[in-house]
PDB file of C-alpha atoms and ligand atoms in Angstrom:
ATOM      1  CA  MET A   1     -21.548  22.006   0.870  1.00 87.00           C
ATOM      2  CA  THR A   2     -18.617  19.564  -0.217  1.00 96.00           C
ATOM      3  CA  ARG A   3     -17.384  17.612   2.495  1.00 98.00           C
ATOM      4  CA  ILE A   4     -14.518  15.310   1.548  1.00 98.00           C
ATOM      5  CA  LEU A   5     -13.430  11.666   3.387  1.00 98.00           C
ATOM      6  CA  LEU A   6     -10.206  10.870   2.180  1.00 98.00           C
ATOM      7  CA  LEU A   7      -8.969   7.370   2.859  1.00 98.00           C
ATOM      8  CA  GLY A   8      -5.347   7.399   3.230  1.00 97.00           C
ATOM      9  CA  GLY A   9      -2.098   5.642   3.560  1.00 93.00           C
ATOM     10  CA  THR A  10      -0.086   6.267   0.403  1.00 93.00           C
ATOM     11  CA  THR A  11       1.993   8.874  -0.895  1.00 91.00           C
ATOM     12  CA  GLU A  12      -0.809   9.539  -3.189  1.00 95.00           C
ATOM     13  CA  ALA A  13      -3.205  10.310  -0.350  1.00 97.00           C
ATOM     14  CA  THR A  14      -0.696  12.677   0.919  1.00 96.00           C
ATOM     15  CA  MET A  15      -0.230  14.629  -2.032  1.00 97.00           C
ATOM     16  CA  LEU A  16      -3.927  15.060  -2.677  1.00 98.00           C
ATOM     17  CA  ALA A  17      -4.326  15.846   1.278  1.00 98.00           C
ATOM     18  CA  ARG A  18      -1.779  18.820   0.299  1.00 98.00           C
ATOM     19  CA  LEU A  19      -3.993  19.949  -2.386  1.00 98.00           C
ATOM     20  CA  LEU A  20      -7.010  19.916  -0.723  1.00 98.00           C
ATOM     21  CA  ALA A  21      -5.565  21.828   2.034  1.00 98.00           C
ATOM     22  CA  GLU A  22      -4.227  24.592  -0.171  1.00 98.00           C
ATOM     23  CA  ALA A  23      -7.825  24.862  -1.865  1.00 97.00           C
ATOM     24  CA  GLY A  24      -9.119  25.242   1.414  1.00 97.00           C
ATOM     25  CA  MET A  25     -11.456  22.397   1.163  1.00 97.00           C
ATOM     26  CA  ASP A  26     -13.520  20.893   3.802  1.00 98.00           C
ATOM     27  CA  ALA A  27     -12.032  17.178   3.951  1.00 98.00           C
ATOM     28  CA  ILE A  28     -11.327  14.642   6.843  1.00 98.00           C
ATOM     29  CA  PHE A  29      -8.203  12.207   6.673  1.00 98.00           C
ATOM     30  CA  SER A  30      -8.667   8.995   7.532  1.00 98.00           C
ATOM     31  CA  TYR A  31      -5.988   6.568   8.762  1.00 98.00           C
ATOM     32  CA  ALA A  32      -6.147   2.612   9.427  1.00 97.00           C
ATOM     33  CA  GLY A  33      -3.915   3.198  12.316  1.00 95.00           C
ATOM     34  CA  ARG A  34      -1.377   0.311  10.959  1.00 91.00           C
ATOM     35  CA  THR A  35       2.305   2.453  11.978  1.00 89.00           C
ATOM     36  CA  ASP A  36       3.216   3.989  15.368  1.00 88.00           C
ATOM     37  CA  LYS A  37       3.744   7.601  14.271  1.00 88.00           C
ATOM     38  CA  PRO A  38       1.800   8.326  10.621  1.00 91.00           C
ATOM     39  CA  MET A  39       2.438  11.109   8.679  1.00 92.00           C
ATOM     40  CA  ALA A  40       1.192  14.540   9.948  1.00 96.00           C
ATOM     41  CA  GLN A  41      -1.405  15.781   7.379  1.00 98.00           C
ATOM     42  CA  PRO A  42      -2.686  19.684   6.982  1.00 98.00           C
ATOM     43  CA  LEU A  43      -6.115  18.285   7.110  1.00 98.00           C
ATOM     44  CA  PRO A  44      -8.087  17.174  10.514  1.00 98.00           C
ATOM     45  CA  THR A  45      -7.245  13.723  10.876  1.00 98.00           C
ATOM     46  CA  ARG A  46      -8.961  10.536  12.429  1.00 98.00           C
ATOM     47  CA  VAL A  47      -7.188   6.919  12.949  1.00 97.00           C
ATOM     48  CA  GLY A  48      -8.719   3.268  13.360  1.00 97.00           C
ATOM     49  CA  GLY A  49     -11.462   1.280  11.369  1.00 98.00           C
ATOM     50  CA  PHE A  50     -14.875   2.371  10.982  1.00 98.00           C
ATOM     51  CA  GLY A  51     -16.370  -0.929  11.898  1.00 98.00           C
ATOM     52  CA  GLY A  52     -17.097  -2.622   8.593  1.00 98.00           C
ATOM     53  CA  VAL A  53     -19.516  -1.171   6.032  1.00 98.00           C
ATOM     54  CA  ALA A  54     -22.077  -0.723   8.512  1.00 98.00           C
ATOM     55  CA  GLY A  55     -19.713   1.615  10.652  1.00 98.00           C
ATOM     56  CA  LEU A  56     -18.803   3.367   7.288  1.00 98.00           C
ATOM     57  CA  VAL A  57     -22.278   4.045   6.383  1.00 98.00           C
ATOM     58  CA  ASP A  58     -22.949   5.537   9.808  1.00 98.00           C
ATOM     59  CA  TYR A  59     -19.950   7.409   9.727  1.00 98.00           C
ATOM     60  CA  LEU A  60     -20.697   8.848   6.402  1.00 98.00           C
ATOM     61  CA  LYS A  61     -24.064   9.987   7.393  1.00 98.00           C
ATOM     62  CA  ALA A  62     -22.833  11.190  10.619  1.00 98.00           C
ATOM     63  CA  GLU A  63     -20.098  13.468   9.353  1.00 98.00           C
ATOM     64  CA  GLY A  64     -22.218  14.652   6.286  1.00 98.00           C
ATOM     65  CA  ILE A  65     -19.609  13.194   3.642  1.00 98.00           C
ATOM     66  CA  THR A  66     -20.721  14.250   0.207  1.00 98.00           C
ATOM     67  CA  HIS A  67     -17.570  12.842  -1.710  1.00 98.00           C
ATOM     68  CA  ALA A  68     -15.224   9.771  -0.843  1.00 98.00           C
ATOM     69  CA  VAL A  69     -11.548   9.318  -2.104  1.00 98.00           C
ATOM     70  CA  ASP A  70     -10.006   5.691  -1.537  1.00 98.00           C
ATOM     71  CA  ALA A  71      -6.208   6.546  -1.767  1.00 98.00           C
ATOM     72  CA  THR A  72      -5.299   3.344   0.501  1.00 97.00           C
ATOM     73  CA  HIS A  73      -2.593   0.880  -1.177  1.00 95.00           C
ATOM     74  CA  PRO A  74      -3.579  -1.252  -3.647  1.00 95.00           C
ATOM     75  CA  PHE A  75      -3.265  -4.126  -1.065  1.00 95.00           C
ATOM     76  CA  ALA A  76      -5.760  -2.653   1.284  1.00 96.00           C
ATOM     77  CA  ALA A  77      -8.435  -4.586  -0.556  1.00 97.00           C
ATOM     78  CA  GLN A  78     -10.920  -4.887   2.547  1.00 98.00           C
ATOM     79  CA  MET A  79     -10.789  -1.160   2.984  1.00 98.00           C
ATOM     80  CA  SER A  80     -11.570  -0.537  -0.679  1.00 98.00           C
ATOM     81  CA  THR A  81     -14.414  -3.116  -0.962  1.00 98.00           C
ATOM     82  CA  ASN A  82     -15.982  -1.736   2.190  1.00 98.00           C
ATOM     83  CA  ALA A  83     -15.772   1.691   0.644  1.00 98.00           C
ATOM     84  CA  VAL A  84     -17.688   0.791  -2.706  1.00 98.00           C
ATOM     85  CA  HIS A  85     -20.398  -1.353  -0.570  1.00 98.00           C
ATOM     86  CA  ALA A  86     -20.942   1.507   2.053  1.00 98.00           C
ATOM     87  CA  CYS A  87     -20.855   4.650  -0.341  1.00 98.00           C
ATOM     88  CA  ALA A  88     -23.176   2.980  -3.007  1.00 98.00           C
ATOM     89  CA  GLU A  89     -25.512   2.294   0.186  1.00 98.00           C
ATOM     90  CA  ALA A  90     -25.009   6.140   1.306  1.00 98.00           C
ATOM     91  CA  GLY A  91     -25.399   7.771  -1.937  1.00 98.00           C
ATOM     92  CA  VAL A  92     -21.457   9.151  -1.716  1.00 98.00           C
ATOM     93  CA  PRO A  93     -19.694   8.885  -5.016  1.00 98.00           C
ATOM     94  CA  LEU A  94     -16.573   7.365  -4.489  1.00 98.00           C
ATOM     95  CA  VAL A  95     -13.543   7.200  -6.587  1.00 98.00           C
ATOM     96  CA  GLY A  96     -10.155   5.291  -6.135  1.00 98.00           C
ATOM     97  CA  LEU A  97      -7.088   7.253  -6.457  1.00 98.00           C
ATOM     98  CA  GLU A  98      -4.558   4.530  -7.830  1.00 95.00           C
ATOM     99  CA  ARG A  99      -0.951   4.033  -9.024  1.00 92.00           C
ATOM    100  CA  SER A 100      -0.574   1.787 -12.058  1.00 92.00           C
ATOM    101  CA  GLY A 101       1.018  -1.367 -11.281  1.00 95.00           C
ATOM    102  CA  TRP A 102       4.670  -1.959 -12.036  1.00 96.00           C
ATOM    103  CA  ARG A 103       5.500  -3.802 -15.583  1.00 94.00           C
ATOM    104  CA  ALA A 104       8.791  -5.489 -16.050  1.00 94.00           C
ATOM    105  CA  ALA A 105      11.705  -4.284 -18.310  1.00 92.00           C
ATOM    106  CA  GLU A 106      14.283  -5.559 -20.089  1.00 95.00           C
ATOM    107  CA  GLY A 107      16.518  -7.904 -17.537  1.00 96.00           C
ATOM    108  CA  ASP A 108      13.754  -7.923 -14.843  1.00 97.00           C
ATOM    109  CA  ARG A 109      13.421 -11.673 -13.718  1.00 98.00           C
ATOM    110  CA  TRP A 110       9.887 -11.613 -12.156  1.00 98.00           C
ATOM    111  CA  THR A 111       7.583 -14.483 -11.301  1.00 98.00           C
ATOM    112  CA  HIS A 112       3.891 -13.284 -11.013  1.00 97.00           C
ATOM    113  CA  VAL A 113       1.693 -14.940  -8.312  1.00 98.00           C
ATOM    114  CA  VAL A 114      -1.555 -14.273  -7.321  1.00 97.00           C
ATOM    115  CA  ASP A 115      -1.243 -14.446  -3.522  1.00 96.00           C
ATOM    116  CA  MET A 116       0.851 -14.806  -0.351  1.00 96.00           C
ATOM    117  CA  GLU A 117       0.431 -18.727  -0.450  1.00 97.00           C
ATOM    118  CA  SER A 118       1.854 -19.091  -3.912  1.00 98.00           C
ATOM    119  CA  ALA A 119       4.723 -16.640  -3.047  1.00 98.00           C
ATOM    120  CA  VAL A 120       6.033 -18.960  -0.511  1.00 98.00           C
ATOM    121  CA  ALA A 121       5.412 -21.964  -2.591  1.00 98.00           C
ATOM    122  CA  ALA A 122       7.497 -20.068  -5.249  1.00 98.00           C
ATOM    123  CA  LEU A 123      10.518 -19.771  -3.126  1.00 98.00           C
ATOM    124  CA  PRO A 124      13.266 -22.764  -2.566  1.00 98.00           C
ATOM    125  CA  ASP A 125      12.850 -25.095   0.390  1.00 98.00           C
ATOM    126  CA  SER A 126      15.920 -24.363   2.056  1.00 98.00           C
ATOM    127  CA  GLY A 127      19.229 -22.085   1.307  1.00 98.00           C
ATOM    128  CA  ALA A 128      17.504 -18.915  -0.293  1.00 98.00           C
ATOM    129  CA  ARG A 129      18.034 -15.643   1.561  1.00 98.00           C
ATOM    130  CA  VAL A 130      15.038 -13.554   0.918  1.00 98.00           C
ATOM    131  CA  PHE A 131      14.522  -9.844   0.988  1.00 98.00           C
ATOM    132  CA  LEU A 132      10.674 -10.050   2.261  1.00 98.00           C
ATOM    133  CA  ALA A 133       9.506  -6.470   0.906  1.00 96.00           C
ATOM    134  CA  ILE A 134       5.945  -7.042   2.034  1.00 96.00           C
ATOM    135  CA  GLY A 135       5.174  -4.975   5.383  1.00 90.00           C
ATOM    136  CA  LYS A 136       4.677  -7.032   8.537  1.00 91.00           C
ATOM    137  CA  GLN A 137       1.249  -8.356   7.902  1.00 91.00           C
ATOM    138  CA  HIS A 138       1.842 -11.474   6.357  1.00 95.00           C
ATOM    139  CA  VAL A 139       5.436 -12.401   7.618  1.00 96.00           C
ATOM    140  CA  ALA A 140       4.077 -15.315   9.796  1.00 97.00           C
ATOM    141  CA  ASP A 141       3.161 -17.239   6.319  1.00 97.00           C
ATOM    142  CA  PHE A 142       6.903 -17.684   5.419  1.00 98.00           C
ATOM    143  CA  ALA A 143       7.385 -19.841   8.343  1.00 97.00           C
ATOM    144  CA  GLY A 144       6.264 -22.738   5.831  1.00 95.00           C
ATOM    145  CA  LYS A 145       9.539 -22.577   4.559  1.00 97.00           C
ATOM    146  CA  PRO A 146      12.170 -22.163   7.644  1.00 97.00           C
ATOM    147  CA  ALA A 147      15.069 -23.282   6.359  1.00 98.00           C
ATOM    148  CA  ASN A 148      15.649 -19.967   4.380  1.00 98.00           C
ATOM    149  CA  PHE A 149      17.195 -16.779   5.521  1.00 98.00           C
ATOM    150  CA  TYR A 150      14.484 -13.763   5.565  1.00 98.00           C
ATOM    151  CA  LEU A 151      15.365  -9.967   5.452  1.00 98.00           C
ATOM    152  CA  LEU A 152      12.271  -7.748   6.748  1.00 98.00           C
ATOM    153  CA  ARG A 153      11.997  -3.967   6.198  1.00 96.00           C
ATOM    154  CA  LEU A 154       9.491  -2.597   8.863  1.00 95.00           C
ATOM    155  CA  VAL A 155       8.385   1.050   9.519  1.00 92.00           C
ATOM    156  CA  ASP A 156       8.274   0.309  13.326  1.00 93.00           C
ATOM    157  CA  PRO A 157      10.560  -1.900  15.220  1.00 94.00           C
ATOM    158  CA  PRO A 158       8.278  -5.349  16.014  1.00 93.00           C
ATOM    159  CA  LYS A 159       6.762  -5.879  19.121  1.00 92.00           C
ATOM    160  CA  ASP A 160       7.045  -9.328  19.243  1.00 93.00           C
ATOM    161  CA  PRO A 161       9.626 -11.851  18.098  1.00 94.00           C
ATOM    162  CA  LEU A 162       9.711 -12.393  14.582  1.00 95.00           C
ATOM    163  CA  PRO A 163       7.887 -15.412  13.269  1.00 96.00           C
ATOM    164  CA  LEU A 164      10.458 -16.935  11.689  1.00 97.00           C
ATOM    165  CA  PRO A 165      13.747 -18.894  12.920  1.00 97.00           C
ATOM    166  CA  ASP A 166      16.268 -17.161  10.664  1.00 98.00           C
ATOM    167  CA  ALA A 167      15.486 -13.574  10.251  1.00 98.00           C
ATOM    168  CA  GLU A 168      16.348 -10.019  10.543  1.00 97.00           C
ATOM    169  CA  ALA A 169      14.417  -6.459  10.282  1.00 97.00           C
ATOM    170  CA  VAL A 170      15.709  -3.335   9.499  1.00 97.00           C
ATOM    171  CA  ILE A 171      13.416  -0.401  10.335  1.00 96.00           C
ATOM    172  CA  ALA A 172      13.081   2.280   7.438  1.00 95.00           C
ATOM    173  CA  ARG A 173      10.480   4.298   6.016  1.00 90.00           C
ATOM    174  CA  GLY A 174      10.165   4.984   2.418  1.00 86.00           C
ATOM    175  CA  PRO A 175      10.857   6.201  -0.413  1.00 87.00           C
ATOM    176  CA  PHE A 176      14.049   4.045  -0.867  1.00 93.00           C
ATOM    177  CA  ASP A 177      16.624   4.680  -3.762  1.00 94.00           C
ATOM    178  CA  VAL A 178      18.332   1.775  -6.110  1.00 96.00           C
ATOM    179  CA  ALA A 179      21.654   2.782  -4.555  1.00 97.00           C
ATOM    180  CA  GLY A 180      20.695   2.041  -1.123  1.00 97.00           C
ATOM    181  CA  ASP A 181      18.356  -0.899  -1.768  1.00 97.00           C
ATOM    182  CA  ARG A 182      21.417  -2.501  -3.983  1.00 98.00           C
ATOM    183  CA  ALA A 183      23.759  -2.169  -1.138  1.00 98.00           C
ATOM    184  CA  LEU A 184      21.076  -3.334   1.534  1.00 98.00           C
ATOM    185  CA  MET A 185      20.976  -6.789  -0.644  1.00 98.00           C
ATOM    186  CA  GLU A 186      24.534  -6.847  -0.983  1.00 98.00           C
ATOM    187  CA  ARG A 187      25.297  -6.492   2.587  1.00 98.00           C
ATOM    188  CA  HIS A 188      22.719  -9.507   3.526  1.00 98.00           C
ATOM    189  CA  ARG A 189      23.468 -11.481   0.361  1.00 98.00           C
ATOM    190  CA  ILE A 190      20.262 -11.893  -0.995  1.00 98.00           C
ATOM    191  CA  THR A 191      19.426 -14.476  -3.458  1.00 98.00           C
ATOM    192  CA  HIS A 192      15.251 -13.796  -3.638  1.00 98.00           C
ATOM    193  CA  ILE A 193      13.048 -11.073  -3.572  1.00 98.00           C
ATOM    194  CA  VAL A 194       9.226 -11.224  -2.778  1.00 98.00           C
ATOM    195  CA  ALA A 195       7.216  -8.020  -2.922  1.00 98.00           C
ATOM    196  CA  LYS A 196       3.907  -6.759  -3.689  1.00 97.00           C
ATOM    197  CA  ASN A 197       3.285  -5.351  -6.927  1.00 97.00           C
ATOM    198  CA  GLY A 198       2.010  -1.972  -5.153  1.00 93.00           C
ATOM    199  CA  GLY A 199       3.447   0.353  -7.854  1.00 92.00           C
ATOM    200  CA  GLY A 200       4.897   3.781  -7.294  1.00 85.00           C
ATOM    201  CA  ALA A 201       8.353   5.203  -7.644  1.00 82.00           C
ATOM    202  CA  GLY A 202       9.838   4.943  -4.298  1.00 79.00           C
ATOM    203  CA  ALA A 203       8.850   1.258  -3.845  1.00 88.00           C
ATOM    204  CA  ARG A 204      10.460   0.476  -6.970  1.00 93.00           C
ATOM    205  CA  ALA A 205      13.839   0.687  -5.893  1.00 95.00           C
ATOM    206  CA  LYS A 206      14.114  -2.719  -4.775  1.00 97.00           C
ATOM    207  CA  LEU A 207      13.122  -4.153  -8.156  1.00 97.00           C
ATOM    208  CA  ASP A 208      15.490  -1.894 -10.049  1.00 97.00           C
ATOM    209  CA  ALA A 209      18.056  -2.983  -7.747  1.00 98.00           C
ATOM    210  CA  ALA A 210      17.329  -6.598  -8.123  1.00 98.00           C
ATOM    211  CA  ARG A 211      17.962  -6.082 -12.020  1.00 98.00           C
ATOM    212  CA  GLU A 212      21.228  -4.710 -11.381  1.00 98.00           C
ATOM    213  CA  LEU A 213      21.976  -7.783  -9.514  1.00 98.00           C
ATOM    214  CA  GLY A 214      20.297 -10.296 -11.571  1.00 98.00           C
ATOM    215  CA  LEU A 215      18.034 -11.475  -8.834  1.00 98.00           C
ATOM    216  CA  PRO A 216      15.082 -13.157  -9.028  1.00 98.00           C
ATOM    217  CA  VAL A 217      11.618 -11.586  -8.035  1.00 98.00           C
ATOM    218  CA  ILE A 218       8.526 -13.041  -6.703  1.00 98.00           C
ATOM    219  CA  LEU A 219       5.878 -10.301  -7.478  1.00 98.00           C
ATOM    220  CA  ILE A 220       2.255 -10.704  -5.905  1.00 98.00           C
ATOM    221  CA  ASN A 221      -0.780  -9.455  -8.462  1.00 97.00           C
ATOM    222  CA  ARG A 222      -2.882  -7.004  -6.447  1.00 97.00           C
ATOM    223  CA  PRO A 223      -5.929  -8.141  -4.718  1.00 96.00           C
ATOM    224  CA  HIS A 224      -9.398  -8.072  -6.645  1.00 95.00           C
ATOM    225  CA  VAL A 225     -11.553  -5.140  -5.356  1.00 96.00           C
ATOM    226  CA  PRO A 226     -15.082  -4.370  -6.987  1.00 97.00           C
ATOM    227  CA  PRO A 227     -15.604  -2.333 -10.049  1.00 95.00           C
ATOM    228  CA  ARG A 228     -15.444   1.737  -9.086  1.00 96.00           C
ATOM    229  CA  ARG A 229     -14.188   4.859 -10.972  1.00 97.00           C
ATOM    230  CA  ILE A 230     -10.115   4.942 -10.783  1.00 97.00           C
ATOM    231  CA  LEU A 231      -8.408   8.231 -11.239  1.00 97.00           C
ATOM    232  CA  THR A 232      -4.670   8.092 -11.355  1.00 94.00           C
ATOM    233  CA  SER A 233      -3.512  11.448 -10.085  1.00 95.00           C
ATOM    234  CA  ALA A 234      -4.262  14.093  -7.063  1.00 97.00           C
ATOM    235  CA  SER A 235      -4.923  16.592  -9.716  1.00 97.00           C
ATOM    236  CA  ALA A 236      -7.480  14.538 -11.696  1.00 97.00           C
ATOM    237  CA  VAL A 237      -9.311  13.852  -8.143  1.00 98.00           C
ATOM    238  CA  MET A 238      -9.340  17.723  -7.795  1.00 98.00           C
ATOM    239  CA  GLU A 239     -10.996  18.205 -11.168  1.00 97.00           C
ATOM    240  CA  TRP A 240     -13.447  15.315 -10.373  1.00 97.00           C
ATOM    241  CA  LEU A 241     -14.511  17.507  -7.303  1.00 96.00           C
ATOM    242  CA  ASP A 242     -14.731  20.533  -8.844  1.00 92.00           C
ATOM    243  CA  HIS A 243     -16.763  19.023 -11.392  1.00 87.00           C
ATOM    244  CA  SER A 244     -18.935  17.372  -8.938  1.00 79.00           C
ATOM    245  CA  ALA A 245     -19.634  19.987  -7.373  1.00 64.00           C
ATOM    246  CA  ASP A 246     -20.638  22.293 -10.219  1.00 59.00           C
ATOM    247  CA  LEU A 247     -22.947  19.556 -10.962  1.00 54.00           C
ATOM    248  CA  GLY A 248     -24.446  19.857  -7.514  1.00 49.00           C
ATOM    249  CA  VAL A 249     -23.551  16.208  -6.821  1.00 49.00           C
TER     250      VAL A 249
HETATM  251  N1  NAP B   1      -1.656  -4.123   2.834  1.00 74.20           N
HETATM  252  C1  NAP B   1      -0.725  -3.196   2.448  1.00 74.20           C
HETATM  253  O1  NAP B   1       0.203  -4.015   1.554  1.00 74.20           O
HETATM  254  C2  NAP B   1      -0.274  -1.902   2.949  1.00 74.20           C
HETATM  255  C3  NAP B   1       0.799  -1.448   2.386  1.00 74.20           C
HETATM  256  C4  NAP B   1       1.103  -0.225   2.770  1.00 74.20           C
HETATM  257  C5  NAP B   1       0.297   0.608   3.500  1.00 74.20           C
HETATM  258  N2  NAP B   1      -1.089  -0.129   3.778  1.00 74.20           N
HETATM  259  C6  NAP B   1      -1.667   0.722   4.372  1.00 74.20           C
HETATM  260  O2  NAP B   1      -2.165   0.350   5.597  1.00 74.20           O
HETATM  261  C7  NAP B   1      -3.434   0.689   5.574  1.00 74.20           C
HETATM  262  C8  NAP B   1      -4.284  -0.813   6.386  1.00 74.20           C
HETATM  263  O3  NAP B   1      -3.917  -1.793   5.058  1.00 74.20           O
HETATM  264  P1  NAP B   1      -4.666  -3.171   5.795  1.00 74.20           P
HETATM  265  O4  NAP B   1      -3.684  -3.873   4.741  1.00 74.20           O
HETATM  266  O5  NAP B   1      -4.661  -3.303   7.039  1.00 74.20           O
HETATM  267  O6  NAP B   1      -6.091  -2.617   4.705  1.00 74.20           O
HETATM  268  P2  NAP B   1      -7.376  -3.692   4.559  1.00 74.20           P
HETATM  269  O7  NAP B   1      -7.146  -5.091   5.303  1.00 74.20           O
HETATM  270  O8  NAP B   1      -8.129  -3.434   3.746  1.00 74.20           O
HETATM  271  O9  NAP B   1      -7.941  -3.193   5.823  1.00 74.20           O
HETATM  272  C9  NAP B   1      -8.443  -3.811   7.222  1.00 74.20           C
HETATM  273  C10 NAP B   1      -9.188  -2.843   7.869  1.00 74.20           C
HETATM  274  O10 NAP B   1      -8.883  -1.875   8.433  1.00 74.20           O
HETATM  275  C11 NAP B   1      -9.388  -0.637   8.337  1.00 74.20           C
HETATM  276  N3  NAP B   1      -8.661   0.035   7.750  1.00 74.20           N
HETATM  277  C12 NAP B   1      -8.032   0.265   6.566  1.00 74.20           C
HETATM  278  N4  NAP B   1      -7.508   1.123   5.863  1.00 74.20           N
HETATM  279  C13 NAP B   1      -8.135   2.178   6.488  1.00 74.20           C
HETATM  280  C14 NAP B   1      -8.234   3.867   6.401  1.00 74.20           C
HETATM  281  N5  NAP B   1      -7.594   4.424   5.359  1.00 74.20           N
HETATM  282  N6  NAP B   1      -8.865   4.428   7.423  1.00 74.20           N
HETATM  283  C15 NAP B   1      -9.742   3.757   8.304  1.00 74.20           C
HETATM  284  N7  NAP B   1      -9.984   2.524   8.595  1.00 74.20           N
HETATM  285  C16 NAP B   1      -8.967   1.624   7.645  1.00 74.20           C
HETATM  286  C17 NAP B   1     -10.809  -1.126   7.891  1.00 74.20           C
HETATM  287  O11 NAP B   1     -11.246  -1.172   9.350  1.00 74.20           O
HETATM  288  P3  NAP B   1     -13.096  -1.382   9.429  1.00 74.20           P
HETATM  289  O12 NAP B   1     -13.218  -2.385   8.813  1.00 74.20           O
HETATM  290  O13 NAP B   1     -13.226  -1.445  10.953  1.00 74.20           O
HETATM  291  O14 NAP B   1     -13.273   0.044   9.017  1.00 74.20           O
HETATM  292  C18 NAP B   1     -10.632  -2.149   6.924  1.00 74.20           C
HETATM  293  O15 NAP B   1     -11.514  -3.130   7.167  1.00 74.20           O
HETATM  294  C19 NAP B   1      -4.256   1.206   4.522  1.00 74.20           C
HETATM  295  O16 NAP B   1      -4.567   2.423   4.962  1.00 74.20           O
HETATM  296  C20 NAP B   1      -3.251   1.163   3.468  1.00 74.20           C
HETATM  297  O17 NAP B   1      -3.009   2.341   2.505  1.00 74.20           O
HETATM  298  C21 NAP B   1      -1.332  -1.222   3.375  1.00 74.20           C
END
């Protein structure tokens, strides 16, 4: 019997959850629990970490998981790395469901950097008005450049004061559109955008808006994840599951 663990958090994970539910497949959806109200899924859902590689190995065995799909965000490198090691140890076939990174088009003014620290270094020391489109986890890193203004976009209202002296948070959940993101940047007189190269249509709006406004973007490269099989669409994962089941994997 096939029993699937779907590590979620992305739009692609939600699409796959719908296909699995429609096909009546036995699957469990897993959220990290980073947002207060995660989107409801049409599958049994669990929330929270497994407890590292060892915890995930135990979970895979206890739940009788036969296949795992890692559809976390491309920047959720710890989870993806743990999944590679735990699935190898437990003998559970794993695929990553991953969208492509964004590529610059004519008129884009992108600077690629390798990590958050380099993104901070790439900003002016003062006077910049920065749209920090990176979520909430690494905001404090930008305290190293306190003389800039920072605009944050967060899913949930911050529970603690923002760790930056001149900052404002807008609370919104994607997908976003170019007109809305352009208006947001104009309203806040943004001069620089900092973003992760997450890929995907809804999150790309800020980059298209930046191009329209002629603004520079500091784009953070994806972190390293150990090699694993990658599929790029929910339907390709469904085919992989069908095929593996036929082979008796
Ligand atoms: N990082 C981003 O830029 C970003 C952006 C948008 C959405 N997200 C989503 O937010 C979630 C967490 O991101 P993160 O940056 O904290 O990842 P991370 O640094 O790779 O993960 C840290 C820890 O959180 C737990 N975890 C992460 N994803 C999980 C999942 N789907 N189910 C159960 N536990 C999970 C694991 O804990 P244990 O070691 O205890 O198992 C993992 O070791 C992911 O689902 C991701 O898709 C992340």
